[in-house]
mmCIF file of C-alpha atoms in Angstrom:
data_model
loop_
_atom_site.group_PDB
_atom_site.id
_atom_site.type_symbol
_atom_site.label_atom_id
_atom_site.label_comp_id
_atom_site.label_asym_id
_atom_site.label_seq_id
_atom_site.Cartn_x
_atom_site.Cartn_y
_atom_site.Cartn_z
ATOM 1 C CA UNK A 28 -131.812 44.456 14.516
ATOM 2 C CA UNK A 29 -133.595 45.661 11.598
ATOM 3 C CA UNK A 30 -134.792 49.586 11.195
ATOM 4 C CA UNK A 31 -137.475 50.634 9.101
ATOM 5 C CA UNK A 32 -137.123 53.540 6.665
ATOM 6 C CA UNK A 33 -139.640 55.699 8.129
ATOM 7 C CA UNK A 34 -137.579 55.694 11.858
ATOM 8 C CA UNK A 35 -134.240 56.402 9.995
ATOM 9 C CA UNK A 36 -135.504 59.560 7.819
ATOM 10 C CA UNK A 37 -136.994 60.727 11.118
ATOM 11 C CA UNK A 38 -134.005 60.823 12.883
ATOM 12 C CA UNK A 39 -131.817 62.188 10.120
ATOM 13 C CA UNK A 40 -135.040 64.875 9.706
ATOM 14 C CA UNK A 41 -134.095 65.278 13.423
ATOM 15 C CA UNK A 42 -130.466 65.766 12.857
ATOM 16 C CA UNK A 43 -130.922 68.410 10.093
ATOM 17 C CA UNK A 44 -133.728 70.689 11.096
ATOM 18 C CA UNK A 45 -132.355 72.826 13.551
ATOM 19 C CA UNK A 46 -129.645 74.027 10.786
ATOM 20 C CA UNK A 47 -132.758 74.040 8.271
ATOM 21 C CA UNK A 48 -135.129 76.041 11.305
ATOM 22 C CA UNK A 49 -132.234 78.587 11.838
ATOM 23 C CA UNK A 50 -131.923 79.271 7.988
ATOM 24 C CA UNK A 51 -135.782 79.665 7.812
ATOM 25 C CA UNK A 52 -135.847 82.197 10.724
ATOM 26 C CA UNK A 53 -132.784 84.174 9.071
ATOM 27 C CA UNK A 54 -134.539 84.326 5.996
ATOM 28 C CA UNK A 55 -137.786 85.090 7.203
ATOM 29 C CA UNK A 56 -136.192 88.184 8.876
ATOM 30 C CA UNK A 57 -135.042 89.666 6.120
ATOM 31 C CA UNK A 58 -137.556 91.953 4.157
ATOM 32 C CA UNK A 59 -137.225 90.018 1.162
ATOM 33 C CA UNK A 60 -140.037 90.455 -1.215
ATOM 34 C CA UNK A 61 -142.486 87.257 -1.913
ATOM 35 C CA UNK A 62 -141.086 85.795 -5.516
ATOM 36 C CA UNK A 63 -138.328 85.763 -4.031
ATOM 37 C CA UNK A 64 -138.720 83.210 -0.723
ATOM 38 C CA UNK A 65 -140.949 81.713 -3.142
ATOM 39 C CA UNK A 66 -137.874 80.553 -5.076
ATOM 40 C CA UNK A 67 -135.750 80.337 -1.824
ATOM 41 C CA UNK A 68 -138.737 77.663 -0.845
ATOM 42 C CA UNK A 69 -138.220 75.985 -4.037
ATOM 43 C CA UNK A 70 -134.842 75.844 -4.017
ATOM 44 C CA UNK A 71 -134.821 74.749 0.136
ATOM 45 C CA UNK A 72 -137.507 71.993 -1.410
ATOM 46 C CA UNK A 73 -135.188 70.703 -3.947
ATOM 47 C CA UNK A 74 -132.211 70.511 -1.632
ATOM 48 C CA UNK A 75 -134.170 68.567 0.736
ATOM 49 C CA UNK A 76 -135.046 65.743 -1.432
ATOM 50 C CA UNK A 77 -131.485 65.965 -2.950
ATOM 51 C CA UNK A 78 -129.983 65.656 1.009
ATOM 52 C CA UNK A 79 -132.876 62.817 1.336
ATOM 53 C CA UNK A 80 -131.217 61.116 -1.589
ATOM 54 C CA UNK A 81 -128.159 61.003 -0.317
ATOM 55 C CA UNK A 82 -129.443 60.053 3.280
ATOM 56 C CA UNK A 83 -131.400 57.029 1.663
ATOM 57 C CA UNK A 84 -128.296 55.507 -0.004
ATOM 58 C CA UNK A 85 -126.085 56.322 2.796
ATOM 59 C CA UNK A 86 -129.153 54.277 5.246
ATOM 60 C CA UNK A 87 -128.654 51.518 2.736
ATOM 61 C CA UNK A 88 -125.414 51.572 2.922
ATOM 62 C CA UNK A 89 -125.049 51.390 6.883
ATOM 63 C CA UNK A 90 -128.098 48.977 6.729
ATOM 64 C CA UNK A 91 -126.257 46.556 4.286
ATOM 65 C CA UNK A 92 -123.223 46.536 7.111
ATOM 66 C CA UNK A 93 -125.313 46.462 9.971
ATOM 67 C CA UNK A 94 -126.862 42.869 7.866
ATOM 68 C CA UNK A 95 -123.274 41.738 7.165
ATOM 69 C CA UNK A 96 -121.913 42.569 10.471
ATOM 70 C CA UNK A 97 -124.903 40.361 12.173
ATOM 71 C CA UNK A 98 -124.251 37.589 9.895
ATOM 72 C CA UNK A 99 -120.633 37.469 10.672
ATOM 73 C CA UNK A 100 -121.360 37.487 14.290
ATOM 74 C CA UNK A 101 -123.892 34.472 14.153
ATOM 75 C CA UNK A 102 -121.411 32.754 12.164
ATOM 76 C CA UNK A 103 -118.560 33.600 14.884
ATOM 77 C CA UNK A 104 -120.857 32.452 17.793
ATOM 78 C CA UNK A 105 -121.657 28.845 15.612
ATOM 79 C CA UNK A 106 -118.351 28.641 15.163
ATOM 80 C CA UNK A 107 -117.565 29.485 19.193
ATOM 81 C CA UNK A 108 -120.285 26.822 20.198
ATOM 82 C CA UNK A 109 -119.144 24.238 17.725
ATOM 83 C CA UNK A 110 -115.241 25.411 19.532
ATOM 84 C CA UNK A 111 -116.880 24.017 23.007
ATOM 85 C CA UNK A 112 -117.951 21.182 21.596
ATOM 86 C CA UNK A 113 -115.096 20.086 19.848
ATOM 87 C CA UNK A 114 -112.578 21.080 22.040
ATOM 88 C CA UNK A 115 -113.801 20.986 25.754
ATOM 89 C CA UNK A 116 -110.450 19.639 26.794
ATOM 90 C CA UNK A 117 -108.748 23.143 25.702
ATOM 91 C CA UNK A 118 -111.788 24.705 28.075
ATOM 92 C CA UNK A 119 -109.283 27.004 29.508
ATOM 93 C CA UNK A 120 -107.973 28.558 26.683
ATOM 94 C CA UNK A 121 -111.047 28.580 24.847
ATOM 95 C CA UNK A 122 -112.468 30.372 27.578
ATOM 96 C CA UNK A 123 -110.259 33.205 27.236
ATOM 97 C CA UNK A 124 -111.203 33.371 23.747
ATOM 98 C CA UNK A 125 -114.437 33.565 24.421
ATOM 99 C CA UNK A 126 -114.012 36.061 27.036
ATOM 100 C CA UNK A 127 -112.193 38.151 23.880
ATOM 101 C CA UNK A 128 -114.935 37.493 21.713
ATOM 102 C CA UNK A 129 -117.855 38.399 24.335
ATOM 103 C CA UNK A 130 -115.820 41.557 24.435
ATOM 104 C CA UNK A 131 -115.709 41.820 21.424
ATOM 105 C CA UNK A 132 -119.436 41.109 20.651
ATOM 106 C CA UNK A 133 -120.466 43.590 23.597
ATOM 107 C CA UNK A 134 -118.480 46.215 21.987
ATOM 108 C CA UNK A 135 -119.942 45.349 18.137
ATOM 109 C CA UNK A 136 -123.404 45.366 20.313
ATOM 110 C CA UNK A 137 -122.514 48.603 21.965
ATOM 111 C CA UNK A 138 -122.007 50.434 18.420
ATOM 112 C CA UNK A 139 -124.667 48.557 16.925
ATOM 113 C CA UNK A 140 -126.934 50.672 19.706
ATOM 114 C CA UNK A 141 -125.013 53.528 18.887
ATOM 115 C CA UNK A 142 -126.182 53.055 15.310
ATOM 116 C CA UNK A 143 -129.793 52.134 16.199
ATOM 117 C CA UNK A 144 -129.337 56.099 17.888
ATOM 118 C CA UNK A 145 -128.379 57.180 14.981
ATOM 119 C CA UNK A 146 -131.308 55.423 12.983
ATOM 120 C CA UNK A 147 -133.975 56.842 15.210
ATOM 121 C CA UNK A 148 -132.280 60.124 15.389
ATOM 122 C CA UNK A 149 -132.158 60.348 11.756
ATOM 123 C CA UNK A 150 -135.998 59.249 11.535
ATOM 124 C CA UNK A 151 -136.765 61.677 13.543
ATOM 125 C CA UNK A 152 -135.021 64.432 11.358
ATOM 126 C CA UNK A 153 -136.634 63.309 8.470
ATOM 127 C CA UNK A 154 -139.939 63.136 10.029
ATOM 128 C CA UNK A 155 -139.052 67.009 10.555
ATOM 129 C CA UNK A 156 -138.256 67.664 7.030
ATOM 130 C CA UNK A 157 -141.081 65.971 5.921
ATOM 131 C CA UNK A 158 -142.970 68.497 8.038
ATOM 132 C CA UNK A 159 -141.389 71.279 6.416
ATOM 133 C CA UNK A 160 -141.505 70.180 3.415
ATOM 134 C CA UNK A 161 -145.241 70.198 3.486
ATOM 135 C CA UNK A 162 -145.529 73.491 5.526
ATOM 136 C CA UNK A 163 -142.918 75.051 2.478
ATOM 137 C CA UNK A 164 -145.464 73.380 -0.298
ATOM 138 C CA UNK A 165 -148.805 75.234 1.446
ATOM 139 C CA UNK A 166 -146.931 78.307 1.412
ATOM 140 C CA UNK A 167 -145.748 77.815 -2.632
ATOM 141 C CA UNK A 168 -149.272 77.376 -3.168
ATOM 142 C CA UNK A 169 -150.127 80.285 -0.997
ATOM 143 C CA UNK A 170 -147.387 82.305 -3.084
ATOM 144 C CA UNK A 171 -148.105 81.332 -6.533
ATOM 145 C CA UNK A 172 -150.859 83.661 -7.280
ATOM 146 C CA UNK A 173 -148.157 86.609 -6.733
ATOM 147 C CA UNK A 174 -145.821 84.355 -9.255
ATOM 148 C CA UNK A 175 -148.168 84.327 -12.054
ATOM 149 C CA UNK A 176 -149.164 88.353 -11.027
ATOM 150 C CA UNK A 177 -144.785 88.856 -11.232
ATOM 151 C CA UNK A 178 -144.898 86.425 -14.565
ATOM 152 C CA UNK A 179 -147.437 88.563 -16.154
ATOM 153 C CA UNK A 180 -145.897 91.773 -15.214
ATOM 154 C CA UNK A 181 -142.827 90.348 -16.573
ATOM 155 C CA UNK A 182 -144.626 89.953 -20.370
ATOM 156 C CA UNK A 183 -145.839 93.206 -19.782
ATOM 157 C CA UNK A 184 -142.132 94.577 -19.104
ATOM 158 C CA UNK A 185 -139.480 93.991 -21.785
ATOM 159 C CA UNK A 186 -136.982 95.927 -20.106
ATOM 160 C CA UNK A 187 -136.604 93.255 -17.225
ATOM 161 C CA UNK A 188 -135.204 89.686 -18.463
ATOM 162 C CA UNK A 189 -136.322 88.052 -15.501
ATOM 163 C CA UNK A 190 -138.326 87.955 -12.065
ATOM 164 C CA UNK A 191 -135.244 88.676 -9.963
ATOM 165 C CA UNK A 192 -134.444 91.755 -11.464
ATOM 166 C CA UNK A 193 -137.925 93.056 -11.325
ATOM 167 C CA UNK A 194 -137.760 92.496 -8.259
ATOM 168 C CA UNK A 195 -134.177 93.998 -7.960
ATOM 169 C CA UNK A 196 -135.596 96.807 -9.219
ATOM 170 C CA UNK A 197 -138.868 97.407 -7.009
ATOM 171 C CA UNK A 198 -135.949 96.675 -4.086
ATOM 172 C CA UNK A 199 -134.166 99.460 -5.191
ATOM 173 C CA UNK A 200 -137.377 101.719 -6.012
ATOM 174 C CA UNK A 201 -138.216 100.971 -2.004
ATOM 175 C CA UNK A 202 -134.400 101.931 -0.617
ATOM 176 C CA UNK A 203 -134.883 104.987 -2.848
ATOM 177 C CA UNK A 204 -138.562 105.870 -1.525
ATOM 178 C CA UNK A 205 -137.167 105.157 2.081
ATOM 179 C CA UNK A 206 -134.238 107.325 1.948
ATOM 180 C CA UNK A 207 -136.255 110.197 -0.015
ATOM 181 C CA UNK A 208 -138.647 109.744 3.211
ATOM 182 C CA UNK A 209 -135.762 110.232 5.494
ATOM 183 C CA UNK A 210 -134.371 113.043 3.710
ATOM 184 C CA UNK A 211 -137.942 114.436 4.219
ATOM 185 C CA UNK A 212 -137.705 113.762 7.567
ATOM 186 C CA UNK A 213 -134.623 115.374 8.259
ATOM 187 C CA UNK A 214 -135.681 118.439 6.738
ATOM 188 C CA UNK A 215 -138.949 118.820 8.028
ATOM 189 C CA UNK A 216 -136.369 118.745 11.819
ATOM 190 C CA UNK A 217 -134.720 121.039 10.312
ATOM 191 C CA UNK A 218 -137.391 123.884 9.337
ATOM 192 C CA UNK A 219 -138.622 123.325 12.919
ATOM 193 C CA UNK A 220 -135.172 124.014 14.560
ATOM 194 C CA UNK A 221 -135.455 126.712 11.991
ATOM 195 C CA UNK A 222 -138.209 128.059 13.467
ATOM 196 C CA UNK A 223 -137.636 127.671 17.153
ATOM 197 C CA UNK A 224 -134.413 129.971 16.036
ATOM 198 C CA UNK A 225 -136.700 132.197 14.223
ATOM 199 C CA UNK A 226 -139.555 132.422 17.702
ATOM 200 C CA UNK A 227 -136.074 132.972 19.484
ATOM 201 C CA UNK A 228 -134.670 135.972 17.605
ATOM 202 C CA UNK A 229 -138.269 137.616 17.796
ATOM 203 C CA UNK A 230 -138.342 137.060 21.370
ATOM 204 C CA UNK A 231 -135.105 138.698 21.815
ATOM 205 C CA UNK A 232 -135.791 141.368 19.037
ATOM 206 C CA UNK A 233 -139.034 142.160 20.872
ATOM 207 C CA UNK A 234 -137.126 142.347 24.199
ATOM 208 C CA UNK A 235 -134.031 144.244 22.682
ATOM 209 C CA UNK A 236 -136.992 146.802 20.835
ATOM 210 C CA UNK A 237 -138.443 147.214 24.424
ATOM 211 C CA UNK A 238 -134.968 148.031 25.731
ATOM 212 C CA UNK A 239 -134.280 150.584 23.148
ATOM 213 C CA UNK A 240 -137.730 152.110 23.820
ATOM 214 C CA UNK A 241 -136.869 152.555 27.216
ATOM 215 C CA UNK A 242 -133.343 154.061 26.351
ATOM 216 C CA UNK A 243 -135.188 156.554 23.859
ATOM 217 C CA UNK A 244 -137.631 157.703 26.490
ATOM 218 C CA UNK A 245 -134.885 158.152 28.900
ATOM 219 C CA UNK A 246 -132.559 160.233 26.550
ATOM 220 C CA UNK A 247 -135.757 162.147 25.066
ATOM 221 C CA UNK A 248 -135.902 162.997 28.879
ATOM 222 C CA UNK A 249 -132.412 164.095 28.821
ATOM 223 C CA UNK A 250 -132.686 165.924 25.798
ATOM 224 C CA UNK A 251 -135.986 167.205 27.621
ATOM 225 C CA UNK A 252 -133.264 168.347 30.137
ATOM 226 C CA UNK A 253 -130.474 169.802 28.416
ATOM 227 C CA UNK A 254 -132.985 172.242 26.424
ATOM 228 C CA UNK A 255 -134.200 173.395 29.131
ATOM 229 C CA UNK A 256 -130.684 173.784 30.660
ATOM 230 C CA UNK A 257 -129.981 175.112 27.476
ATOM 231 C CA UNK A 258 -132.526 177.597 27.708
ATOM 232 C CA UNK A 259 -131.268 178.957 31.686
ATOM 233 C CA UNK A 260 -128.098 179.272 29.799
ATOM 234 C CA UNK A 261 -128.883 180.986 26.808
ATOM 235 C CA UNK A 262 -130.717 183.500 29.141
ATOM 236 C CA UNK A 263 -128.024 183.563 31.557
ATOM 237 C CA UNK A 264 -125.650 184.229 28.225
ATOM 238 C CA UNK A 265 -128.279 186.689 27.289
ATOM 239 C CA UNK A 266 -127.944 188.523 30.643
ATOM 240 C CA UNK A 267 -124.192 188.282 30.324
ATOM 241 C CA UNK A 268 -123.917 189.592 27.283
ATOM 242 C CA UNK A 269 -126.190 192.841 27.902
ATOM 243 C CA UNK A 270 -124.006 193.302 31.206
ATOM 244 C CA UNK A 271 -120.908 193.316 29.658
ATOM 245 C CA UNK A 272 -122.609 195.519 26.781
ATOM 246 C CA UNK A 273 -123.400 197.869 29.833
ATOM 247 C CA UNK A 274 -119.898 197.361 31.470
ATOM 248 C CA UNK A 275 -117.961 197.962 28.234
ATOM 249 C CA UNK A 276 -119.866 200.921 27.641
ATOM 250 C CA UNK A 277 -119.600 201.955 31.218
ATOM 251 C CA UNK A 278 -115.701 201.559 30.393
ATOM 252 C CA UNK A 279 -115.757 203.626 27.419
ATOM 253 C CA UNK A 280 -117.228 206.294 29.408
ATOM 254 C CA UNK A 281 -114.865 206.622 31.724
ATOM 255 C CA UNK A 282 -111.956 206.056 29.776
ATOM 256 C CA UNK A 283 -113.181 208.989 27.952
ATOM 257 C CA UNK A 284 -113.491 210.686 31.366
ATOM 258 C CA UNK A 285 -110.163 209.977 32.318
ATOM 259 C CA UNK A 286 -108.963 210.860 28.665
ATOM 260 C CA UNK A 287 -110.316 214.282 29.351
ATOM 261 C CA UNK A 288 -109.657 214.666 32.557
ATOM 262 C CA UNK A 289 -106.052 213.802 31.459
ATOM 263 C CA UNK A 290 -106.171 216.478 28.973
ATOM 264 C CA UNK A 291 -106.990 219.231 30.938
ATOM 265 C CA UNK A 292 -104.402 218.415 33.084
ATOM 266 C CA UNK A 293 -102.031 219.000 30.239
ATOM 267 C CA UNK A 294 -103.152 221.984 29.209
ATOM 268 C CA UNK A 295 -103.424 223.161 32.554
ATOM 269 C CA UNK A 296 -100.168 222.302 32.532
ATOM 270 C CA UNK A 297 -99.538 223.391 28.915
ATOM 271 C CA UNK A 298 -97.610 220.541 28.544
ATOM 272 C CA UNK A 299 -98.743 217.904 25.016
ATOM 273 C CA UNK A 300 -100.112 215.125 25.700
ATOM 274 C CA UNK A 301 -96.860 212.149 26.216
ATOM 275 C CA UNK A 302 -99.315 208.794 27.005
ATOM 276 C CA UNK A 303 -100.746 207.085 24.632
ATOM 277 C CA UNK A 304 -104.058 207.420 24.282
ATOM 278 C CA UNK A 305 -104.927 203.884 25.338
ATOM 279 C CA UNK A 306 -103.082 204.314 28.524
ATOM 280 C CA UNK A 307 -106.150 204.556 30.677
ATOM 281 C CA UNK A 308 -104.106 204.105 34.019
ATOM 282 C CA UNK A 309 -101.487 206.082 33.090
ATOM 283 C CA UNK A 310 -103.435 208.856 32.432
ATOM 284 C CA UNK A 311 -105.264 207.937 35.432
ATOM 285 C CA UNK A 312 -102.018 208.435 37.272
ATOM 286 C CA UNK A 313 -101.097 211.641 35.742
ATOM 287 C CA UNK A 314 -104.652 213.048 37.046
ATOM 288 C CA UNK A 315 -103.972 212.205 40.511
ATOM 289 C CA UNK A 316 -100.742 213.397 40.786
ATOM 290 C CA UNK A 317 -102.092 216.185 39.495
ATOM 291 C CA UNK A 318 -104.870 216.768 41.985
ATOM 292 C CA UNK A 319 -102.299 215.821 44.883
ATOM 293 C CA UNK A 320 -100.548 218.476 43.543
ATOM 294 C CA UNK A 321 -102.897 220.927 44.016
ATOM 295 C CA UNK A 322 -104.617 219.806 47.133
ATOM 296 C CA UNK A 323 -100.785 220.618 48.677
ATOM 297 C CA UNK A 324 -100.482 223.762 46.836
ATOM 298 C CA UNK A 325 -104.523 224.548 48.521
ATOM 299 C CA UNK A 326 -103.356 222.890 51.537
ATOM 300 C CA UNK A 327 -100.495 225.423 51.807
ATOM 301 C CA UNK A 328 -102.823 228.518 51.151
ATOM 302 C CA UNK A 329 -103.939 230.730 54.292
ATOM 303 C CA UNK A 330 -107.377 230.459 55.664
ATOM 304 C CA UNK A 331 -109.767 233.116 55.286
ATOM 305 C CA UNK A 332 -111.023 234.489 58.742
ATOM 306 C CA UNK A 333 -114.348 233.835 59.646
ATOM 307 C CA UNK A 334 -116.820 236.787 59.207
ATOM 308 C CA UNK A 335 -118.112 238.158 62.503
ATOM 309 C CA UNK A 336 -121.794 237.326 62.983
ATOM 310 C CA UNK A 337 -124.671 239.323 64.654
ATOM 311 C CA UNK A 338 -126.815 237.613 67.340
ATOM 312 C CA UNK A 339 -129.870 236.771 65.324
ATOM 313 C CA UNK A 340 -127.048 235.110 62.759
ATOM 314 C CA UNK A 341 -126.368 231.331 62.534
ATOM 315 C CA UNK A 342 -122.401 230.603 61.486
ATOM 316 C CA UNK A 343 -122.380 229.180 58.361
ATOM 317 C CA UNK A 344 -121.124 225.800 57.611
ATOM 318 C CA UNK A 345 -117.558 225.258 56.699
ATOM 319 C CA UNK A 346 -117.808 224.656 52.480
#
């Protein structure tokens, strides 16, 4: 069975566009700049014709089989209808030839289906690239406005040889702008973390400054406290002081009494003086033997008799 040309670049279109689809949707996610899918087109363009080459002479090549095949099996069924003919008397054995060759025939038939599959599959596939072909060529001429723009840039550019390092370098201008913007961005977080810190250290200066305010005003009200404690005791010191001025001078006197008093007792007793002069209670001591002395010696005295009195006379208290 013959196959056209159209049906068997359609089905090898068919076979090869969903590896051709997939590589167009890889490369249209990447953020590749225009020139350069424009020359990714071009270059998917020319290996499209050059895999349509090769499809063509390998169609020709299976179609210049298929032919030979088909000839050789007409010229095997002649040559098993002139066998019947000629030789009905060996019907038996050519029979089971026949059944081998209608085996075999249904087999070569079988693949020959198989390969009329392939032919419409392969149509199909071309049909496809033939689609994409023109939907790539309507987006070249979409694109080659920016070409020119990128070829005339180029002239205007020395430094850059071609279009792919222009556009190298605009790539790497753009990763440099993108990561200065995330630098940026990072920072910017950072002066408002920053900040917050900042608002919190106020917040807790302004409460610690509140705190301190209230321990000032309660030690200004000790302090308050203590001076005027300070004051009761400084008068009470005062007080203390001026009594024990009048105490020690109240001692002075009478250890000057009882210095005296011890004196006279010595020369009473015309005896010199053998304390010290600082012996207060000593001398003290000596003066009341002394008197204990003589209140025995007065003790031991006689009493004077009472005068007699007359009747308008009172008696006179006893001295």
């Amino acid at each position: 069975m013959a196959v056209s040309w159209e049906e068997y670049f359609r089905l090898a279109s068919q076979e090869k566009q969903p590896n051709l689809s997939k590589k167009t949707q890889e490369r249209n996610a990447d953020n590749c700049p225009p020139v350069l899918r424009l020359l990714e087109k071009r270059q998917e363009l020319a290996d499209v014709d050059q895999r349509l080459r090769a499809q063509k002479e390998v169609f020709q090549t299976t179609m210049a089989a298929l032919k030979l095949r088909r000839e050789q099996l007409e010229q095997k069924e002649q040559e098993i209808q002139g066998s019947f003919v000629r030789f009905d008397k060996f019907l038996q054995d050519a029979g089971a030839r026949r059944s081998c060759a209608l085996r075999r025939a249904a087999e070569e038939r079988h693949q020959a289906g198989s390969q009329q599959a392939e032919v419409l599959r392969l149509r199909a596939h071309l049909e496809e690239l033939q689609r994409e072909r023109a939907r790539l060529q309507s987006r070249l001429q979409r694109l080659e406005p920016c070409a020119r723009l990128l070829g005339r840039v180029l002239e205007q550019l020395p430094e850059f040889q071609d279009v792919s390092e222009l556009v190298a370098r605009f790539d790497a201008l753009a990763n440099t702008q993108a990561a200065m913007r995330l630098t940026e961005r990072q920072q910017l977080r950072q002066v408002e973390e920053e900040r917050a810190r900042l608002q919190r250290l106020r917040d807790t200066w302004r409460d610690e400054l509140l705190r301190l305010r209230q321990r000032r005003a309660q030690l200004l009200e000790r302090l308050e406290a203590a001076r005027e404690r300070t004051l009761q005791w400084e008068s009470k010191w005062v007080q203390i002081q001026n009594t024990a001025a009048e105490k020690t001078l109240l001692l002075g006197r009478s250890r000057m009494s009882a210095l005296n008093m011890f004196q006279l007792v010595c020369q009473h007793q015309k005896q010199p003086p053998a304390l010290d002069i600082e012996d207060t209670e000593g001398q003290l001591e000596q003066v009341k033997l002394f008197m204990l002395d003589l209140s025995a010696m007065l003790a031991r005295l006689p009493q004077p008799l009472p005068p007699v009195q007359g009747p308008g006379q009172t008696k006179a208290p006893a001295p």
